[in-house]
Coordinates of C-alpha atoms in Angstrom, one line a residue:
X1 CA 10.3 -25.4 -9.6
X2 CA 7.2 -24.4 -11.8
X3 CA 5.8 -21.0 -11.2
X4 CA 2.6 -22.5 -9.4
X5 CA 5.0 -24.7 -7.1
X6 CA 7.4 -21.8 -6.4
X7 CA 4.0 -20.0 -4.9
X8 CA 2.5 -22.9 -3.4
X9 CA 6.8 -22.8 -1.4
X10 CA 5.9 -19.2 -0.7
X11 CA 2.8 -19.9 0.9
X12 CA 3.3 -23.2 2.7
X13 CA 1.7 -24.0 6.0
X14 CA 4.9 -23.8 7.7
X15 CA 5.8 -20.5 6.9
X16 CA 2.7 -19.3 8.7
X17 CA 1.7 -16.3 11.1
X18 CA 3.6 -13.4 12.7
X19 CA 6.8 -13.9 14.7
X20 CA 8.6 -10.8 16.1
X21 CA 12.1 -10.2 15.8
X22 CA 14.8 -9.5 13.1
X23 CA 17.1 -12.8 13.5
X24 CA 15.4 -14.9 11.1
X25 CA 15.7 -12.4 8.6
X26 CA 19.0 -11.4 9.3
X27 CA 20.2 -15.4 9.4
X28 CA 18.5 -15.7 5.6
X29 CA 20.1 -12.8 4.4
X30 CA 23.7 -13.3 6.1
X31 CA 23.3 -17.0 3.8
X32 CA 22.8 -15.4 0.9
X33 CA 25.7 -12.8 1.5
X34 CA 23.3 -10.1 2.9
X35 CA 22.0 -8.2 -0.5
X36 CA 20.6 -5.8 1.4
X37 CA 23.9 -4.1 1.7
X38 CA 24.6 -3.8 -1.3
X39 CA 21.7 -1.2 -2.0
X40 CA 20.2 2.0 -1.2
X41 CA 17.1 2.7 0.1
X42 CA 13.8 4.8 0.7
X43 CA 11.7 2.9 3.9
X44 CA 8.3 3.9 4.1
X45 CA 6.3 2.7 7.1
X46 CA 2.7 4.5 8.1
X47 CA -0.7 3.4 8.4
X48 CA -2.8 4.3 5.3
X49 CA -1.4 5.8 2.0
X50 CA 2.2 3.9 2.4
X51 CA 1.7 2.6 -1.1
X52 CA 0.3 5.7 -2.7
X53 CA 3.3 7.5 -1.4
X54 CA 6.3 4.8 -2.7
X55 CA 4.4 4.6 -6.1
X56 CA 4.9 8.5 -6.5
X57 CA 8.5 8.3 -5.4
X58 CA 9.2 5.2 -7.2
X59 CA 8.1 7.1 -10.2
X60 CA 9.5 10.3 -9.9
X61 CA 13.1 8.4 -9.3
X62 CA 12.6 6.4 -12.1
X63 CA 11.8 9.9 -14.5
X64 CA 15.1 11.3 -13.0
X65 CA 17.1 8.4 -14.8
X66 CA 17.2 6.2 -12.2
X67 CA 16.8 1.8 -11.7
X68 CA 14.3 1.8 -9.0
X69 CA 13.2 -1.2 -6.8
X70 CA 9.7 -0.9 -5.7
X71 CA 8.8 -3.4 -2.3
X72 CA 5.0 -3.5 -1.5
X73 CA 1.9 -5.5 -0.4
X74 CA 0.1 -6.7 -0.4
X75 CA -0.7 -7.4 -4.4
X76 CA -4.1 -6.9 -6.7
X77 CA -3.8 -9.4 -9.3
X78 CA -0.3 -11.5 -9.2
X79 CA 1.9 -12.3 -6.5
X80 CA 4.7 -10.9 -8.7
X81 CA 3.4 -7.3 -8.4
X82 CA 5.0 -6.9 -4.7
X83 CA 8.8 -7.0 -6.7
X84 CA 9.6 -4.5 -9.0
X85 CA 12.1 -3.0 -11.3
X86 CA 10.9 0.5 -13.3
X87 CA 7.7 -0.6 -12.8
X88 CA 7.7 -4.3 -13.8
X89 CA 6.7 -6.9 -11.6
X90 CA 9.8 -9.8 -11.5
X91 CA 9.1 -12.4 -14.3
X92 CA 7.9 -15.8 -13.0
X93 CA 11.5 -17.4 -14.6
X94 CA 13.3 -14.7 -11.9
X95 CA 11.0 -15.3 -9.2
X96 CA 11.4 -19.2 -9.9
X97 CA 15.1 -18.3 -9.8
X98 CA 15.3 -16.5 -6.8
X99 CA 13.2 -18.8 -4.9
X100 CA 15.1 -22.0 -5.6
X101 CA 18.2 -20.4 -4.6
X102 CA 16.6 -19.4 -1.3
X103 CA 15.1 -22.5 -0.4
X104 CA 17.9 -24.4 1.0
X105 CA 19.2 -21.7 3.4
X106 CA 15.7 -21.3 4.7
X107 CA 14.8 -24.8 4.9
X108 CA 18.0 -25.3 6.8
X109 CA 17.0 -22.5 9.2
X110 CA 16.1 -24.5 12.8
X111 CA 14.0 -21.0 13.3
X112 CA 12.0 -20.8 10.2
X113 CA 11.2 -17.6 8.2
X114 CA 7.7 -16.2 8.2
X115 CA 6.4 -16.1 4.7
X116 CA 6.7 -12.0 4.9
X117 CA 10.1 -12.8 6.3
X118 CA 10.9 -15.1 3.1
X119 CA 9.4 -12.4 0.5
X120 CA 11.6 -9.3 1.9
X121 CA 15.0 -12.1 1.4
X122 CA 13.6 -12.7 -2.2
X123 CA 12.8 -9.2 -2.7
X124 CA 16.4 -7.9 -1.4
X125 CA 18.2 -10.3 -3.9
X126 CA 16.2 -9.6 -6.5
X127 CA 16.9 -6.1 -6.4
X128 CA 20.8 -6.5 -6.1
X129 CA 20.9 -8.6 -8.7
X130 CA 18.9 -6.4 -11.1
X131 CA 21.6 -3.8 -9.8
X132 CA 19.0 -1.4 -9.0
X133 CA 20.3 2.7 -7.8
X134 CA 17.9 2.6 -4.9
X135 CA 14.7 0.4 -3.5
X136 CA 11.7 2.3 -2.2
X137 CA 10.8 0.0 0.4
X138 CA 7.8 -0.4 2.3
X139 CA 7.2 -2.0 6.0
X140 CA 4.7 -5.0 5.9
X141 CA 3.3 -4.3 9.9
X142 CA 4.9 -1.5 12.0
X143 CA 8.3 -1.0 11.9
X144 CA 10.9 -1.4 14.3
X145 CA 10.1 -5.5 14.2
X146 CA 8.8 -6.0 10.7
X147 CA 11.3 -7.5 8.5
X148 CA 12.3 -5.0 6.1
X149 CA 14.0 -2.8 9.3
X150 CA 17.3 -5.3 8.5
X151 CA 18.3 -2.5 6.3
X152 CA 21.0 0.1 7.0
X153 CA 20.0 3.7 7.6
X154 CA 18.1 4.3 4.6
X155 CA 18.7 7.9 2.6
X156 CA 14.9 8.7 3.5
X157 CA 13.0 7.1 6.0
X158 CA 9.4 7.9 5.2
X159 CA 6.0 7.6 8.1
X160 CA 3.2 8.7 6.2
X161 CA -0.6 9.5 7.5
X162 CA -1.3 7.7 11.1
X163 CA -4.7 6.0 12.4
X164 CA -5.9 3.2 14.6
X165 CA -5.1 -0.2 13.1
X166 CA -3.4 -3.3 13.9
X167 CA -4.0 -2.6 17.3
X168 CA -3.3 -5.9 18.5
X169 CA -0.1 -6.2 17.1
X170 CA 1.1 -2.3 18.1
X171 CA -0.7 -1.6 20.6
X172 CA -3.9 0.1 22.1
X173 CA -2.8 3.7 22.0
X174 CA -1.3 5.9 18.5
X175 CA 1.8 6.6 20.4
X176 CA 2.5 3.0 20.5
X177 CA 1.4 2.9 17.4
X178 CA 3.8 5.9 16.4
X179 CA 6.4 4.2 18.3
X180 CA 6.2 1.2 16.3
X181 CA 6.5 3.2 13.2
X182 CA 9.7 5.2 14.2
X183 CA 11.3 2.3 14.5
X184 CA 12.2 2.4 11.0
X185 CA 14.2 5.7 12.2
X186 CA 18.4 5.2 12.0
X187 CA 21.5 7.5 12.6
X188 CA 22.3 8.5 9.6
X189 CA 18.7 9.1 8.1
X190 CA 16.8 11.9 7.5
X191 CA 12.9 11.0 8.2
X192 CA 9.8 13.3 6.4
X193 CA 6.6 13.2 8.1
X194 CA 3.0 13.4 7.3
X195 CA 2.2 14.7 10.8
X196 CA -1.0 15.7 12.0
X197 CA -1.4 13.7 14.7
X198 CA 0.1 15.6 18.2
X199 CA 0.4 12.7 19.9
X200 CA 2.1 10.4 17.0
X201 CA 4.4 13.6 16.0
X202 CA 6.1 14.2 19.6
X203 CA 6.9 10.3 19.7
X204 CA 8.5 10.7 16.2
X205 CA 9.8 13.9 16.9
X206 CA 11.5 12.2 20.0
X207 CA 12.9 9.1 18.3
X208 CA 14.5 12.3 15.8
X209 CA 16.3 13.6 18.4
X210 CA 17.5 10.3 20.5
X211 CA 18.9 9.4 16.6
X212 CA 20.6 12.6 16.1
X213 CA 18.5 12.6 12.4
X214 CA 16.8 15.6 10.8
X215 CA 12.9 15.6 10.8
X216 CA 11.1 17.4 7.6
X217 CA 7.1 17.1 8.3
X218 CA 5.9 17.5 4.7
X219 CA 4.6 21.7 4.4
X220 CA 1.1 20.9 3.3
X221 CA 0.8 24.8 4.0
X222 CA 2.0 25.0 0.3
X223 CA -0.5 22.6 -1.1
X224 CA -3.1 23.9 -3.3
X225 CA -5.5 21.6 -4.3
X226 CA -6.4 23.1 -8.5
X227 CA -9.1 20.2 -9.1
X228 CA -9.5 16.8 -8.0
X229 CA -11.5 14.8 -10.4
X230 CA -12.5 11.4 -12.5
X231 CA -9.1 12.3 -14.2
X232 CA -7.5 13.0 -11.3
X233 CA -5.9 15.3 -9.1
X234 CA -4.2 18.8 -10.2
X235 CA -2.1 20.6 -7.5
X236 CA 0.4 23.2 -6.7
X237 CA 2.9 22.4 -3.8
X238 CA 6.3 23.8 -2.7
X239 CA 7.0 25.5 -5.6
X240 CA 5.7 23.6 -8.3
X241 CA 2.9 24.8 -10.3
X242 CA 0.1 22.9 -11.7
X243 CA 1.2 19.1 -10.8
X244 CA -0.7 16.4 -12.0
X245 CA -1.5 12.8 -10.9
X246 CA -3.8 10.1 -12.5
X247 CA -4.7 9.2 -9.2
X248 CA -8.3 9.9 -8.0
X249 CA -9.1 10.2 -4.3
X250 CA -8.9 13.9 -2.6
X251 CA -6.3 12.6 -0.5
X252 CA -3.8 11.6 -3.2
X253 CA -2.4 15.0 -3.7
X254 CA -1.4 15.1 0.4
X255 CA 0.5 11.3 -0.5
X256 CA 2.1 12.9 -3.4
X257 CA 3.3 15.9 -1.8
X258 CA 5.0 13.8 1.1
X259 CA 6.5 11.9 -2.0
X260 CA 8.0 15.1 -3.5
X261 CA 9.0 15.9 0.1
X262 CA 10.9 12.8 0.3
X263 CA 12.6 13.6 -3.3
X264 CA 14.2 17.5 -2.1
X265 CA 15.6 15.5 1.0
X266 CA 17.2 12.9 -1.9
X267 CA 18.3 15.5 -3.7
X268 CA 20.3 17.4 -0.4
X269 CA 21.3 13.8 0.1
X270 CA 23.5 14.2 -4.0
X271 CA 20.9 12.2 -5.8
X272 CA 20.1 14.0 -9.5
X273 CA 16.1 14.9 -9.6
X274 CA 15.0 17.8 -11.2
X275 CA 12.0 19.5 -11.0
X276 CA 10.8 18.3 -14.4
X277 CA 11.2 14.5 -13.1
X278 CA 9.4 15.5 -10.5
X279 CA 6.4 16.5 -12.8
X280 CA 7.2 13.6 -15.1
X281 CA 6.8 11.0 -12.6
X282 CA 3.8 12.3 -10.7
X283 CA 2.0 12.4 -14.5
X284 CA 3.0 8.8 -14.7
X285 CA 2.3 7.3 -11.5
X286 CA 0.1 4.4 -11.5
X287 CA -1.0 2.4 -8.4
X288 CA -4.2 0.8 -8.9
X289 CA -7.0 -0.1 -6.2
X290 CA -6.8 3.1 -4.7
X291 CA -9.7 5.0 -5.1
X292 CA -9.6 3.7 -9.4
X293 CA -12.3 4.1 -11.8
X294 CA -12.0 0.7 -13.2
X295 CA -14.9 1.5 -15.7
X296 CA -17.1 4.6 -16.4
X297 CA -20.3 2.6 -18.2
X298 CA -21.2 1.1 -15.8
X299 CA -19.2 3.7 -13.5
X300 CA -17.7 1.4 -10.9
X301 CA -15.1 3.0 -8.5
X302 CA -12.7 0.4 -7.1
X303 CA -10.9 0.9 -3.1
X304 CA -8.9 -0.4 -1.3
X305 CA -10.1 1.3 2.2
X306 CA -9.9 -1.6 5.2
X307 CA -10.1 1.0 8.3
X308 CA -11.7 3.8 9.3
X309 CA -9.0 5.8 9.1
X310 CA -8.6 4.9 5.6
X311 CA -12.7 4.8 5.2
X312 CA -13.2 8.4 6.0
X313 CA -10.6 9.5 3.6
X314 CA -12.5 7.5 1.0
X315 CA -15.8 9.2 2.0
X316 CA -14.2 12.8 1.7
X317 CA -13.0 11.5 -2.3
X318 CA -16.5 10.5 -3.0
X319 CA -18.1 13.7 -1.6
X320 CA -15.5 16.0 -3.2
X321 CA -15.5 14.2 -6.8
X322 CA -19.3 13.4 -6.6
X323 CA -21.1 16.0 -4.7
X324 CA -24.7 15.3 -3.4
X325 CA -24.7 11.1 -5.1
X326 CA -25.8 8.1 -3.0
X327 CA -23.6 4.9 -4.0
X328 CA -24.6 1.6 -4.1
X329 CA -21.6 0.0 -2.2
X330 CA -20.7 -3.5 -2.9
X331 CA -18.4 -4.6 0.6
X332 CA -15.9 -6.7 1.9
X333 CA -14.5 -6.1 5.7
X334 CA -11.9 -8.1 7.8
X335 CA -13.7 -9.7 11.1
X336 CA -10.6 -7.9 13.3
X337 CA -10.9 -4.6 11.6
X338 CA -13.3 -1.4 13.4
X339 CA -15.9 -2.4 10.8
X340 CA -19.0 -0.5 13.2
X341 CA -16.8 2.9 12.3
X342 CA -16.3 1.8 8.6
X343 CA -20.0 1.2 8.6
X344 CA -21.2 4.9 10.1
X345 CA -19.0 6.3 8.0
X346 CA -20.7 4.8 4.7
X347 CA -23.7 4.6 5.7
X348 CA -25.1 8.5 5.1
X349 CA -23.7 8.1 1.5
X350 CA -25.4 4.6 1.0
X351 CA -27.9 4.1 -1.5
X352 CA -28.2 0.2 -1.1
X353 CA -25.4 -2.6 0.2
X354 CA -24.4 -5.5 -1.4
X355 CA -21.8 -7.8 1.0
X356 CA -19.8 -10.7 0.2
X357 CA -17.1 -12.5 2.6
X358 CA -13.8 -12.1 0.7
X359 CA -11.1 -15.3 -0.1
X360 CA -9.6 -14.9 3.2
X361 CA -9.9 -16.7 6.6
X362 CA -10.1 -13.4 8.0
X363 CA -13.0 -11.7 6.2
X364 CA -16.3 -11.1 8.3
X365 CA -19.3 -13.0 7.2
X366 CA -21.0 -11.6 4.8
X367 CA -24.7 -12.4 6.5
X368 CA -23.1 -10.8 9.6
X369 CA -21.8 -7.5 7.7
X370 CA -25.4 -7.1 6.0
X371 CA -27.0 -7.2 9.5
X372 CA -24.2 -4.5 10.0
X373 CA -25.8 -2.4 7.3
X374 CA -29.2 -3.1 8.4
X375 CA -29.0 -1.7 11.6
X376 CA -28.2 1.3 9.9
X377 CA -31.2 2.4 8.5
X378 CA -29.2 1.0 4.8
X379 CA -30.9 -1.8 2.4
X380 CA -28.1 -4.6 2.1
X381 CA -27.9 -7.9 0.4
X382 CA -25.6 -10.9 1.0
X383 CA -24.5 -12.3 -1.9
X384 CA -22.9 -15.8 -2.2
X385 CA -19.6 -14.7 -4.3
X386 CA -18.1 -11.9 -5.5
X387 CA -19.1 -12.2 -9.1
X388 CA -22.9 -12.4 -7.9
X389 CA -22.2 -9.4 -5.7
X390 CA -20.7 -7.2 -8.0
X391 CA -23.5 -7.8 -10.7
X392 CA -26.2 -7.9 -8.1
X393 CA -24.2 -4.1 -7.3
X394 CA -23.9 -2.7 -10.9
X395 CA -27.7 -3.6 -11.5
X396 CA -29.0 -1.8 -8.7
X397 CA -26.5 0.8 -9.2
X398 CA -27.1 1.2 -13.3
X399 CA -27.4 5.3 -14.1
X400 CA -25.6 6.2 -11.2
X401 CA -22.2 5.2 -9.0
X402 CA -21.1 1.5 -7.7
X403 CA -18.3 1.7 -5.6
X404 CA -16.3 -1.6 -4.2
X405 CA -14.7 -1.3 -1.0
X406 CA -12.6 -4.0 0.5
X407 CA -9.0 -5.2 1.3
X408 CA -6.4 -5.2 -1.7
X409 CA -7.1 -8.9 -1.8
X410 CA -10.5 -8.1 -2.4
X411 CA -10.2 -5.2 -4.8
X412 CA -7.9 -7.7 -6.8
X413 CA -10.8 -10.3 -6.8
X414 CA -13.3 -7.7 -8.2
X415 CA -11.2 -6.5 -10.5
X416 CA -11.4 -9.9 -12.1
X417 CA -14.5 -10.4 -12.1
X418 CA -15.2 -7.5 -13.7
X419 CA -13.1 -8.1 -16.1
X420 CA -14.2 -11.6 -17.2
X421 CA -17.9 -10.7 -17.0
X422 CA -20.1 -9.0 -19.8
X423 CA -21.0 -5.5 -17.3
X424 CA -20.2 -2.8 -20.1
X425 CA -23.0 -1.4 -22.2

């Protein structure tokens, strides 16, 4: 198959929507003589700051000599970004590959895959056949039913910062939410915590003890913020003295110590990192969309924020990096997210709105999420595409801040059209 036919497979109708369970997965993988044993693994599950945290650990495994396997979503630019080996995406020839040796088995399967279901199998042999030392791995939805919990007991099972999201799916409450997340929890594992969260901590705290595995929550009480900046964040933690990350947002530093948290368990655990790789690898870490300055003339500041949970953290980075500025936001939402809550929590900082409904079925109208702004006391403009949104954004923002919030999807989508469209000075 081409490259563009191997996606188009991917994403075909029949592969569609959410089915719970592990059997499907298990049934692909058994067929292709289960790769997923045949690796190591870090499995990070959480609610906001999941990717953040594998991209730190992937790097700092990767400075400690390592062949690291990186599993994420969703992607920015190219599908091929959710696969990766030391920090390159799989090539389209290997993910053509892959995917023609998968196709059979799964269109033999009288229970088809989901699409996510099909990805984690592709991913999986991938990764055994690049031979790779360990795979940070992390959870599409939840936990204990998404399709990456196949795995054995990982050497580190990761749950990073919790919030209110995917309600529907979890359910209505963040125990259930926390109890969908611990799922990821094995005998044989031992699990690091963001923590915070009372009544997410006791449910993971509980799922600890029914599984006999050691809990670390990650001792923020040693993190000391130095500076947090357009260059990005410098922090002492556990230790270490004067980290750094290119990573803006204020909350990066919090994501990179649960990362080095999950590293001193590794290292209990026999693997070989040293302090220095930990400093090497945070140095090097890149993970773009999160809280990125994708240009400073005109300044633009691209997110990838799509909840409140998420929002407010973004709100604290633009306070703390740019104290006393009003943004001109250029938005994107998803109809089944708490957009009201993103909404108040932008709207004190908000200058002027610009909306535009992102390339998915599931973005709220952009007419719709203007009125949204409205109502707040906020100027806002619907615009017909991104492209016309985000210039429409950097001209009213010129002189001062633009910031584009959105899903990943989105983020990817503005990041190209910035890129193909004459906005520098």
């Amino acid at each position: 198959m081409s490259y563009e036919s191997t996606l188009a497979y991917i994403h075909q109708v029949s592969w569609r929507g959410q089915k719970p369970g592990l059997s499907r997965t298990r049934d692909l993988l058994s067929a292709l003589g289960s790769p997923e044993r045949q690796l190591r693994f870090v499995h990070i599950a959480g609610t906001n700051g999941k990717g953040s945290t594998a991209a730190c650990l992937a790097s700092i495994l990767q400075a400690a000599g390592y062949r690291v396997g990186l599993y994420t979503s969703p992607f920015l630019n190219r599908f091929n970004e959710r696969v990766q080996v030391n920090g390159v995406p799989i090539s389209d020839g290997d993910l053509e590959q892959v995917v023609d040796e998968i196709r059979p088995h799964a269109d033999a399967m009288a229970d088809a895959p989901t699409e996510f279901e099909l990805i984690t199998a592709l991913g999986f042999l991938y990764f055994a056949r690049q031979k790779c030392d360990i795979v940070v791995l992390e959870v599409g939805l939840g936990g204990e039913l998404d399709s990456t919990n196949v795995i054995p007991a990982p050497e580190c099972a990761v749950i990073t910062a919790l919030g209110m999201d995917h309600v529907r799916e979890l359910g209505p409450t963040l125990a259930d939410i926390a109890q969908a997340k611990a799922g990821i929890i094995k005998p044989g594992t031992t699990v690091v915590s963001y923590g915070g969260a009372p009544e997410a901590d006791e449910v993971i705290a509980a799922k600890c003890r029914e599984t006999g595995c050691p809990l670390i929550a990650a001792p923020f009480q040693s993190l000391t913020v130095r500076s947090t900046d357009l260059e990005g964040c410098r922090f002492d933690f556990d230790g270490l003295q004067d980290l750094t990350i290119p990573l803006l947002g204020a909350y990066q530093p919090k994501n990179a110590a649960v990362a080095v948290t999950a590293a001193r368990v590794l290292t209990q655990r026999g693997w070989q990192i040293t302090d220095e790789a930990i400093r090497r690898g945070l140095a090097s870490v890149s993970w773009p969309g999160r809280f990125e300055l994708l240009s400073r003339s005109p300044m633009l500041i691209l997110d990838g924020s799509h909840n409140p949970h998420g929002m407010r953290a973004t709100v604290d980075s633009l306070r703390a990096v740019f104290p006393g500025e009003k943004f001109v936001f250029l938005l994107s939402v998803m109809a089944d997210k708490d957009y009201p809550a993103m909404l108040d929590l932008l709207a004190p900082l908000a200058k002027e709105f610009f909306t535009v409904t992102a390339n998915t079925p599931r973005a709220l109208d952009a007419q719709v999420l203007a009125e949204a702004c409205r109502a707040r006391g906020v100027p806002a403009t619907a615009c017909g595409a991104i492209p016309q949104g985000l210039a429409a954004a950097l001209e009213a923002g010129r002189g001062g801040v633009t910031v584009a919030l959105g899903t990943l999807y989105f983020s990817g989508d503005v990041r190209q059209a910035f890129l193909a469209g004459q906005f520098g000075q």
